[in-house]
Tab-separated table of C-alpha atoms in Angstrom:
chain	number	residue	atom	x	y	z
A	6	MET	CA	0.000	0.000	0.000
A	7	LEU	CA	1.323	3.434	-0.946
A	8	LYS	CA	2.239	5.775	1.874
A	9	THR	CA	0.801	9.242	2.444
A	10	PHE	CA	0.340	11.681	5.323
A	11	ARG	CA	-2.312	10.845	7.893
A	12	ILE	CA	-4.234	14.074	8.487
A	13	GLY	CA	-6.506	15.713	5.904
A	14	GLY	CA	-5.612	16.282	2.272
A	15	ILE	CA	-7.442	16.539	-1.046
A	16	HIS	CA	-6.994	15.354	-4.619
A	17	PRO	CA	-7.684	18.195	-7.072
A	18	LYS	CA	-7.657	17.466	-10.794
A	19	GLU	CA	-4.023	17.305	-11.886
A	20	ASN	CA	-4.155	19.050	-15.300
A	21	LYS	CA	-0.474	18.307	-16.010
A	22	PHE	CA	-0.682	19.518	-19.617
A	23	SER	CA	3.078	20.083	-19.910
A	24	ALA	CA	4.064	16.649	-18.595
A	25	GLY	CA	6.756	15.035	-20.738
A	26	LYS	CA	7.576	18.271	-22.551
A	27	ALA	CA	11.364	18.607	-22.868
A	28	ILE	CA	13.000	21.583	-21.155
A	29	GLN	CA	13.691	24.310	-23.708
A	30	PRO	CA	15.993	27.308	-23.135
A	31	ILE	CA	14.345	30.673	-23.684
A	32	ALA	CA	16.093	33.525	-25.495
A	33	ILE	CA	17.683	36.265	-23.402
A	34	PRO	CA	16.042	39.683	-23.975
A	35	ALA	CA	17.840	43.019	-24.402
A	36	GLN	CA	17.374	43.839	-20.711
A	37	VAL	CA	16.741	41.938	-17.490
A	38	THR	CA	15.595	43.079	-14.060
A	39	ILE	CA	17.000	41.104	-11.131
A	40	PRO	CA	15.282	41.695	-7.764
A	41	LEU	CA	17.490	41.863	-4.678
A	42	THR	CA	14.857	40.001	-2.652
A	43	GLN	CA	14.353	36.487	-4.008
A	44	HIS	CA	14.272	34.563	-0.757
A	45	ILE	CA	12.782	34.384	2.706
A	46	GLY	CA	14.844	36.642	4.948
A	47	ALA	CA	16.779	39.892	4.702
A	48	PRO	CA	17.082	41.595	1.272
A	49	CYS	CA	20.537	41.701	-0.291
A	50	GLN	CA	22.711	44.804	-0.388
A	51	PRO	CA	23.693	45.777	-3.961
A	52	VAL	CA	27.445	45.543	-4.638
A	53	VAL	CA	27.268	47.022	-8.148
A	54	LYS	CA	26.372	50.486	-9.409
A	55	LYS	CA	25.284	52.165	-12.634
A	56	GLY	CA	27.831	51.647	-15.396
A	57	ASP	CA	29.452	48.533	-13.922
A	58	LYS	CA	30.171	45.641	-16.266
A	59	VAL	CA	28.963	42.196	-15.170
A	60	LYS	CA	29.188	38.648	-16.445
A	61	VAL	CA	26.918	35.671	-15.901
A	62	GLY	CA	27.642	34.664	-12.311
A	63	THR	CA	28.951	38.018	-11.093
A	64	LEU	CA	27.851	38.795	-7.531
A	65	ILE	CA	25.476	41.784	-7.621
A	66	GLY	CA	23.701	41.444	-4.255
A	67	LYS	CA	25.393	40.371	-1.018
A	68	THR	CA	23.714	38.980	2.088
A	69	VAL	CA	23.480	41.234	5.140
A	70	GLY	CA	22.173	38.593	7.536
A	71	PHE	CA	22.318	34.860	8.235
A	72	VAL	CA	18.865	34.181	6.773
A	73	SER	CA	19.505	35.597	3.326
A	74	ALA	CA	20.913	34.481	-0.035
A	75	ASN	CA	23.390	36.078	-2.435
A	76	ILE	CA	22.149	37.331	-5.802
A	77	HIS	CA	24.189	36.940	-8.995
A	78	SER	CA	23.850	38.364	-12.470
A	79	SER	CA	22.145	35.972	-14.884
A	80	VAL	CA	23.467	37.837	-17.938
A	81	SER	CA	26.527	39.732	-19.121
A	82	GLY	CA	26.334	43.441	-19.843
A	83	THR	CA	26.124	46.856	-18.204
A	84	VAL	CA	24.253	47.844	-15.065
A	85	LEU	CA	21.734	50.507	-16.092
A	86	LYS	CA	20.415	51.409	-12.652
A	87	ILE	CA	19.254	50.160	-9.289
A	88	ASP	CA	15.570	50.929	-8.909
A	89	LYS	CA	12.253	49.511	-7.713
A	90	VAL	CA	10.388	46.749	-9.530
A	91	LEU	CA	7.017	45.126	-8.866
A	92	ASP	CA	7.376	41.534	-7.619
A	93	THR	CA	4.913	38.640	-7.717
A	94	SER	CA	3.425	39.740	-4.381
A	95	GLY	CA	2.549	43.163	-5.765
A	96	TYR	CA	5.186	44.978	-3.708
A	97	LYS	CA	7.936	47.182	-5.085
A	98	ARG	CA	11.413	45.836	-4.338
A	99	ASP	CA	14.942	47.011	-5.094
A	100	ALA	CA	16.322	45.454	-8.259
A	101	VAL	CA	19.336	45.662	-10.560
A	102	PHE	CA	18.514	46.588	-14.167
A	103	ILE	CA	21.061	45.211	-16.649
A	104	LYS	CA	21.495	45.888	-20.361
A	105	VAL	CA	22.432	42.600	-22.014
A	106	GLU	CA	25.645	42.538	-24.057
A	107	GLY	CA	26.649	39.089	-25.280
A	108	ASP	CA	26.700	36.068	-22.983
A	109	GLU	CA	30.039	36.022	-21.185
A	110	TRP	CA	30.314	33.831	-18.058
A	111	GLU	CA	32.617	34.072	-15.050
A	112	GLU	CA	35.703	31.978	-15.776
A	113	LYS	CA	35.374	29.796	-12.665
A	114	ILE	CA	32.036	28.338	-13.808
A	115	ASP	CA	32.313	24.901	-15.412
A	116	ARG	CA	29.841	24.913	-18.302
A	117	SER	CA	30.649	21.418	-19.555
A	118	LYS	CA	28.003	18.697	-19.410
A	119	ALA	CA	30.407	16.169	-17.899
A	120	LEU	CA	29.071	14.638	-14.678
A	121	VAL	CA	31.313	15.304	-11.670
A	122	LYS	CA	30.636	12.718	-8.962
A	123	GLU	CA	33.617	12.916	-6.619
A	124	CYS	CA	33.839	15.646	-3.970
A	125	SER	CA	36.684	15.988	-1.478
A	126	LEU	CA	35.224	19.005	0.310
A	127	SER	CA	34.312	18.904	3.991
A	128	SER	CA	30.776	19.404	5.283
A	129	ARG	CA	31.534	23.031	6.160
A	130	GLU	CA	33.127	23.712	2.761
A	131	ILE	CA	30.068	22.317	0.951
A	132	ILE	CA	27.751	24.529	2.990
A	133	ASP	CA	29.960	27.559	2.331
A	134	LYS	CA	29.835	26.965	-1.432
A	135	ILE	CA	26.043	26.574	-1.308
A	136	SER	CA	25.805	29.837	0.631
A	137	ALA	CA	28.131	31.704	-1.737
A	138	ALA	CA	26.122	30.493	-4.749
A	139	GLY	CA	22.846	31.876	-3.353
A	140	ILE	CA	20.979	28.553	-3.390
A	141	VAL	CA	17.433	28.638	-2.011
A	142	GLY	CA	14.545	26.193	-1.811
A	143	MET	CA	13.406	25.709	-5.405
A	144	GLY	CA	9.950	24.416	-4.557
A	145	GLY	CA	8.627	27.952	-4.142
A	146	ALA	CA	9.336	28.728	-0.479
A	147	THR	CA	12.848	30.071	-1.303
A	148	PHE	CA	14.265	29.488	2.182
A	149	PRO	CA	18.088	29.892	2.038
A	150	THR	CA	19.463	26.364	1.695
A	151	HIS	CA	22.611	26.860	3.750
A	152	VAL	CA	20.510	27.828	6.791
A	153	LYS	CA	18.633	24.509	6.654
A	154	LEU	CA	21.935	22.644	6.553
A	155	ILE	CA	23.112	24.095	9.885
A	156	PRO	CA	20.910	22.510	12.577
A	157	PRO	CA	20.230	24.605	15.708
A	158	PRO	CA	22.195	23.687	18.857
A	159	GLY	CA	20.849	20.579	20.551
A	160	THR	CA	19.471	19.068	17.334
A	161	LYS	CA	20.906	16.494	14.947
A	162	ALA	CA	19.899	15.382	11.488
A	163	GLU	CA	19.190	11.669	11.041
A	164	VAL	CA	17.796	11.525	7.527
A	165	LEU	CA	17.597	13.676	4.404
A	166	ILE	CA	14.234	13.681	2.628
A	167	ILE	CA	14.134	14.815	-0.989
A	168	ASN	CA	10.837	16.411	-1.948
A	169	ALA	CA	10.180	15.129	-5.467
A	170	VAL	CA	6.405	15.239	-4.992
A	171	GLU	CA	5.338	18.287	-7.067
A	172	CYS	CA	1.761	17.917	-5.809
A	173	GLU	CA	0.486	21.269	-7.175
A	174	PRO	CA	-1.875	20.816	-10.134
A	175	TYR	CA	-0.554	21.952	-13.556
A	176	LEU	CA	3.143	22.233	-12.571
A	177	THR	CA	5.669	19.841	-14.148
A	178	SER	CA	8.998	21.709	-13.910
A	179	ASP	CA	10.383	19.461	-11.145
A	180	HIS	CA	9.185	16.271	-12.836
A	181	GLN	CA	10.848	17.150	-16.125
A	182	LEU	CA	14.054	18.260	-14.420
A	183	MET	CA	14.131	14.920	-12.596
A	184	MET	CA	13.788	13.031	-15.865
A	185	GLU	CA	16.499	15.015	-17.670
A	186	LYS	CA	18.990	15.535	-14.832
A	187	THR	CA	18.663	12.340	-12.779
A	188	ASP	CA	22.393	11.734	-12.275
A	189	GLU	CA	23.115	15.350	-11.347
A	190	ILE	CA	20.300	15.311	-8.789
A	191	MET	CA	21.627	12.059	-7.308
A	192	VAL	CA	25.073	13.609	-6.869
A	193	GLY	CA	23.424	16.699	-5.376
A	194	ILE	CA	21.700	14.438	-2.847
A	195	THR	CA	25.033	12.896	-1.820
A	196	LEU	CA	26.448	16.403	-1.326
A	197	LEU	CA	23.503	17.361	0.886
A	198	MET	CA	23.942	14.127	2.869
A	199	LYS	CA	27.607	14.957	3.419
A	200	ALA	CA	26.749	18.524	4.391
A	201	ILE	CA	24.460	17.403	7.233
A	202	ASN	CA	26.475	14.254	8.086
A	203	VAL	CA	23.785	11.635	7.481
A	204	SER	CA	24.073	8.231	5.817
A	205	LYS	CA	20.418	7.911	4.790
A	206	ALA	CA	18.307	9.779	2.236
A	207	VAL	CA	14.782	9.058	0.994
A	208	ILE	CA	13.403	10.463	-2.266
A	209	GLY	CA	9.630	10.868	-2.003
A	210	ILE	CA	7.852	10.728	-5.384
A	211	GLU	CA	4.093	10.621	-5.937
A	212	ASN	CA	2.761	7.643	-7.853
A	213	ASN	CA	1.567	9.754	-10.796
A	214	LYS	CA	5.252	9.995	-11.816
A	215	LYS	CA	5.920	6.311	-12.408
A	216	ASP	CA	8.657	7.072	-14.942
A	217	ALA	CA	10.550	9.132	-12.352
A	218	ILE	CA	10.070	6.442	-9.682
A	219	GLN	CA	11.504	3.828	-12.028
A	220	LYS	CA	14.424	5.983	-13.158
A	221	PHE	CA	15.465	7.096	-9.667
A	222	THR	CA	15.055	3.596	-8.216
A	223	LEU	CA	17.482	2.316	-10.844
A	224	ALA	CA	19.893	5.228	-10.310
A	225	ALA	CA	19.825	4.811	-6.521
A	226	LYS	CA	21.423	1.352	-6.807
A	227	ALA	CA	24.759	3.094	-7.432
A	228	PHE	CA	24.405	5.397	-4.409
A	229	PRO	CA	24.586	3.737	-0.966
A	230	GLY	CA	22.050	4.979	1.572
A	231	ILE	CA	19.652	6.533	-0.946
A	232	THR	CA	16.219	4.963	-1.445
A	233	VAL	CA	13.050	5.913	-3.300
A	234	GLN	CA	9.638	5.999	-1.611
A	235	ALA	CA	6.578	5.910	-3.881
A	236	LEU	CA	3.723	7.941	-2.390
A	237	LYS	CA	-0.030	8.030	-2.879
A	238	VAL	CA	-1.159	11.099	-4.828
A	239	GLN	CA	-2.459	13.459	-2.176
A	240	TYR	CA	-2.284	17.251	-1.907
A	241	PRO	CA	-0.471	18.955	-0.090
A	242	GLN	CA	2.102	16.166	0.232
A	243	GLY	CA	4.839	18.595	-0.817
A	244	GLY	CA	4.514	20.350	2.533
A	245	GLU	CA	7.507	19.529	4.737
A	246	LYS	CA	5.500	18.274	7.694
A	247	GLN	CA	3.182	16.232	5.479
A	248	LEU	CA	6.106	14.663	3.593
A	249	ILE	CA	7.895	13.769	6.829
A	250	ASP	CA	4.714	12.118	8.111
A	251	ALA	CA	4.296	10.199	4.853
A	252	VAL	CA	7.908	8.986	4.663
A	253	LEU	CA	8.946	8.578	8.306
A	254	ARG	CA	5.611	8.393	10.165
A	255	ARG	CA	6.826	11.186	12.452
A	256	GLN	CA	4.719	14.201	13.409
A	257	VAL	CA	6.507	17.551	13.686
A	258	PRO	CA	5.163	19.258	16.833
A	259	SER	CA	3.280	22.566	16.604
A	260	GLY	CA	5.716	25.438	16.202
A	261	ALA	CA	8.704	23.126	15.722
A	262	LEU	CA	11.012	22.623	12.738
A	263	PRO	CA	11.542	19.340	10.816
A	264	ILE	CA	14.943	18.960	12.480
A	265	SER	CA	13.089	18.384	15.775
A	266	VAL	CA	12.222	14.895	14.480
A	267	GLY	CA	15.643	14.388	12.888
A	268	ALA	CA	14.660	15.285	9.316
A	269	VAL	CA	16.003	17.776	6.789
A	270	VAL	CA	13.831	18.272	3.697
A	271	GLN	CA	15.159	19.598	0.388
A	272	ASN	CA	13.452	19.935	-2.994
A	273	ALA	CA	14.656	17.892	-5.989
A	274	GLY	CA	15.343	21.118	-7.878
A	275	THR	CA	17.389	22.347	-4.939
A	276	ALA	CA	19.494	19.168	-5.072
A	277	PHE	CA	20.252	19.931	-8.719
A	278	ALA	CA	21.153	23.535	-7.888
A	279	VAL	CA	23.441	22.258	-5.111
A	280	TYR	CA	25.182	19.958	-7.598
A	281	GLU	CA	25.808	22.861	-9.966
A	282	ALA	CA	26.999	25.129	-7.153
A	283	VAL	CA	29.416	22.674	-5.528
A	284	GLN	CA	30.653	20.662	-8.517
A	285	LYS	CA	30.415	23.304	-11.265
A	286	ASN	CA	30.928	26.571	-9.316
A	287	LYS	CA	27.660	27.824	-10.806
A	288	PRO	CA	25.500	30.211	-8.781
A	289	LEU	CA	21.713	30.115	-9.034
A	290	VAL	CA	21.059	32.246	-12.123
A	291	GLU	CA	18.455	30.172	-13.985
A	292	ARG	CA	15.681	27.696	-13.330
A	293	VAL	CA	13.029	25.555	-15.017
A	294	VAL	CA	9.581	27.168	-15.220
A	295	THR	CA	6.299	25.598	-16.364
A	296	ILE	CA	4.085	27.782	-18.588
A	297	THR	CA	0.619	26.281	-18.662
A	298	GLY	CA	-3.149	26.638	-18.580
A	299	LYS	CA	-6.231	25.054	-20.119
A	300	ASP	CA	-6.277	27.439	-23.070
A	301	VAL	CA	-2.514	27.916	-23.473
A	302	LYS	CA	-1.483	27.036	-27.006
A	303	ASN	CA	1.800	25.345	-26.145
A	304	PRO	CA	2.114	24.323	-22.468
A	305	CYS	CA	5.828	23.848	-21.873
A	306	ASN	CA	8.786	23.688	-19.499
A	307	VAL	CA	11.404	26.352	-20.160
A	308	LEU	CA	14.872	27.056	-18.816
A	309	SER	CA	14.779	30.747	-17.972
A	310	ARG	CA	17.435	33.079	-16.658
A	311	VAL	CA	16.477	34.996	-13.523
A	312	GLY	CA	15.254	38.491	-14.406
A	313	ILE	CA	13.534	37.716	-17.706
A	314	PRO	CA	9.991	39.194	-17.798
A	315	LEU	CA	7.183	36.648	-17.555
A	316	ASN	CA	5.637	37.948	-20.779
A	317	ASN	CA	8.652	36.543	-22.680
A	318	LEU	CA	7.866	33.104	-21.280
A	319	ILE	CA	4.174	33.497	-22.067
A	320	ASP	CA	4.977	34.502	-25.657
A	321	PHE	CA	7.165	31.391	-25.955
A	322	ALA	CA	4.129	29.283	-24.979
A	323	GLY	CA	1.984	30.871	-27.697
A	324	GLY	CA	0.946	34.134	-26.062
A	325	LEU	CA	-1.919	35.078	-23.791
A	326	PRO	CA	-5.170	33.332	-24.769
A	327	GLU	CA	-8.160	35.605	-25.447
A	328	THR	CA	-9.935	33.847	-22.583
A	329	THR	CA	-7.344	34.926	-19.985
A	330	GLY	CA	-8.904	36.002	-16.712
A	331	LYS	CA	-5.991	35.707	-14.304
A	332	ILE	CA	-2.253	35.010	-14.383
A	333	VAL	CA	-0.756	33.184	-11.412
A	334	SER	CA	2.888	32.830	-10.449
A	335	GLY	CA	3.124	29.245	-9.206
A	336	GLY	CA	0.338	26.694	-9.049
A	337	PRO	CA	-3.424	27.175	-8.563
A	338	MET	CA	-3.417	26.185	-4.889
A	339	MET	CA	-0.532	28.181	-3.396
A	340	GLY	CA	0.470	30.508	-6.233
A	341	LYS	CA	-0.181	34.242	-6.290
A	342	ALA	CA	-2.049	36.240	-8.926
A	343	ILE	CA	0.210	38.849	-10.491
A	344	ALA	CA	-0.660	42.403	-11.465
A	345	GLY	CA	1.179	42.391	-14.801
A	346	VAL	CA	3.250	40.230	-17.130
A	347	GLU	CA	6.332	42.451	-16.766
A	348	VAL	CA	7.116	40.803	-13.410
A	349	PRO	CA	10.568	39.140	-13.658
A	350	VAL	CA	11.390	35.476	-13.166
A	351	THR	CA	12.982	34.862	-9.756
A	352	LYS	CA	14.573	31.875	-8.040
A	353	GLY	CA	11.152	30.892	-6.695
A	354	THR	CA	9.216	31.044	-9.980
A	355	SER	CA	8.154	27.427	-10.474
A	356	GLY	CA	5.396	28.131	-12.960
A	357	VAL	CA	3.163	30.611	-14.750
A	358	LEU	CA	-0.478	29.525	-14.802
A	359	ILE	CA	-2.952	31.262	-17.105
A	360	ILE	CA	-6.513	30.800	-15.857
A	361	PRO	CA	-9.563	31.332	-18.120
A	362	THR	CA	-12.018	34.080	-17.169
A	363	LEU	CA	-14.845	31.709	-16.269
A	364	GLU	CA	-12.627	29.889	-13.753
A	365	SER	CA	-10.953	32.981	-12.341
A	366	LYS	CA	-14.103	34.583	-10.966
A	367	ARG	CA	-15.087	33.904	-7.394
A	368	ASN	CA	-18.554	32.689	-6.591
A	369	LYS	CA	-20.597	34.725	-4.149
A	370	MET	CA	-19.842	33.815	-0.548
A	371	LYS	CA	-22.656	32.042	1.251
A	372	ASP	CA	-23.285	31.271	4.916
A	373	CYS	CA	-21.303	28.455	6.533
A	374	ILE	CA	-23.462	25.296	6.686
A	375	ARG	CA	-21.310	23.630	9.382
A	376	CYS	CA	-20.471	20.704	7.107
A	377	THR	CA	-16.939	20.354	8.606
A	378	LYS	CA	-15.388	19.654	5.196
A	379	CYS	CA	-12.712	22.302	5.791
A	380	VAL	CA	-11.825	20.660	9.122
A	381	ASN	CA	-11.648	17.200	7.575
A	382	VAL	CA	-9.250	18.209	4.796
A	383	CYS	CA	-6.924	20.476	6.792
A	384	PRO	CA	-3.519	18.729	6.827
A	385	MET	CA	-2.556	20.567	10.015
A	386	GLY	CA	-5.661	19.527	11.974
A	387	LEU	CA	-6.965	23.093	12.289
A	388	ASN	CA	-10.526	24.471	12.267
A	389	PRO	CA	-10.448	26.858	9.285
A	390	THR	CA	-13.977	28.254	9.701
A	391	LEU	CA	-13.241	29.107	13.344
A	392	LEU	CA	-9.949	30.786	12.390
A	393	MET	CA	-11.737	32.808	9.699
A	394	ASN	CA	-14.311	33.999	12.219
A	395	LEU	CA	-11.661	34.880	14.804
A	396	THR	CA	-9.784	36.888	12.177
A	397	GLU	CA	-12.935	38.662	11.015
A	398	TYR	CA	-13.697	39.751	14.588
A	399	GLU	CA	-10.017	40.326	15.472
A	400	VAL	CA	-9.962	37.946	18.428
A	401	TRP	CA	-6.202	37.497	18.229
A	402	ASP	CA	-5.615	35.695	21.529
A	403	ARG	CA	-8.038	32.919	20.605
A	404	ALA	CA	-6.641	32.757	17.075
A	405	GLU	CA	-3.192	32.152	18.543
A	406	LYS	CA	-4.474	29.499	20.958
A	407	ASN	CA	-6.190	27.733	18.050
A	408	ARG	CA	-2.807	27.534	16.240
A	409	ILE	CA	-3.443	29.919	13.373
A	410	THR	CA	0.340	30.202	12.873
A	411	ASP	CA	0.479	26.465	12.084
A	412	CYS	CA	-1.468	27.061	8.847
A	413	ILE	CA	0.690	26.146	5.821
A	414	GLU	CA	-1.603	28.139	3.477
A	415	CYS	CA	-2.234	25.153	1.200
A	416	GLY	CA	-5.775	26.285	0.326
A	417	SER	CA	-7.388	22.876	0.879
A	418	CYS	CA	-10.085	24.466	3.052
A	419	SER	CA	-11.126	27.053	0.465
A	420	TYR	CA	-11.008	24.445	-2.305
A	421	THR	CA	-13.438	22.133	-0.555
A	422	CYS	CA	-15.862	24.701	0.933
A	423	PRO	CA	-19.368	24.295	-0.598
A	424	SER	CA	-20.281	27.816	0.545
A	425	ASP	CA	-17.390	29.423	-1.373
A	426	ARG	CA	-16.066	31.117	1.742
A	427	PRO	CA	-12.604	32.738	1.356
A	428	LEU	CA	-11.234	30.825	4.323
A	429	LEU	CA	-7.568	31.009	3.398
A	430	ASP	CA	-7.698	34.744	2.639
A	431	TYR	CA	-8.898	35.490	6.152
A	432	ILE	CA	-6.579	32.963	7.793
A	433	ARG	CA	-3.580	34.391	5.945
A	434	LEU	CA	-4.450	37.878	7.221
A	435	GLY	CA	-4.956	36.605	10.754
A	436	LYS	CA	-1.755	34.568	10.667
A	437	GLY	CA	0.262	37.636	9.705
A	438	LYS	CA	-1.313	39.674	12.484
A	439	VAL	CA	-0.747	37.023	15.158
A	440	MET	CA	2.857	36.444	14.058
A	441	GLY	CA	3.428	40.182	14.429
A	442	ILE	CA	2.017	40.080	17.957
A	443	VAL	CA	4.245	37.101	18.830
A	444	ARG	CA	7.350	38.869	17.494
A	445	ALA	CA	6.519	42.045	19.445
A	446	ARG	CA	6.090	39.980	22.616
A	447	LYS	CA	9.586	38.494	22.237
A	448	ASN	CA	11.288	41.870	21.720
């Protein structure tokens, strides 16, 4: 019997229209805009100025705190300015605008396709290279990878779990990367294992990716300590706590980190980025992005440099359909609607979903009928309708006691609600408010 997590979950229609589509590189435009905030944590400090010449891989934004990630130029050319740009959240952030001139790379970067398996670096040296390369979680959360690899005092990693689930409907960028870069990902996994000093790694793959399960199971025979775990298709299995429960049958306590149960979770795309950083000296300057939607002419997986406007990717997929009602960065469950197609690709851009008008409109909210569907599907065991009500009436102490900060914002509650209540919208607002109160209390 296939494993899965034990609390809640749903199974939305998959709509993986771009499945099996080979990764195609997209042309570099005349100008790119590279935000200095592409990760959870402190924004980077620019280390270039107007008129500076840069190459692919040149450091342009340096970390100013532990929880942060370096930013590198994804193109070669001249820095035009440092100014504000609208990001996928609708906020204006500092960014480096670069005029593209050729495609010259930093000399230290190994651009050959030869697989490099051996690594003589120590655990600390691997982590330092990952940090210098600006690697972040590629599944969308963009948490700086090096931070995850340094367990807090009093904790110890026992097992590395590779998140190869890609449970969001529509998205296929991870799946295709896994099929095309299997060996590189396997080496990346061994590097992560060495970094956290563990001898065991488990690759969790949902059963709708049988080709990936077969390929990685075969590849794992050459890598001691690495196994593949096939998982039942269940959303949101890509959540860290849900994946740990599915693979290890361990529950991460409320408010605790995965390391509290001995687990470190990294995305399959992150493992590939780690391989390139450590073995090829390549910083994170490009990623695979899925461009998809029911009416998209050519759903596809593209290799895009960071900083390229999303409209270039959309044009590559056949342009915006006439039926377009909403454009989402990410998947339909946890992605965010964007204000315009000029928003640049960032390290966390896993997909661009174009939703038809008829599906993008919200139905009128009706009264709660106390059906408990939202409670039954919540993977964190919360009461979403209660948390919505507490947020609406600003009862913050009760919201905190009812664990509003444990919400992983998966959207399962809103998806299943027969009364079309915007449960997640309210919970997200309440969660932000309560987290602010908790932070103020600690200061």
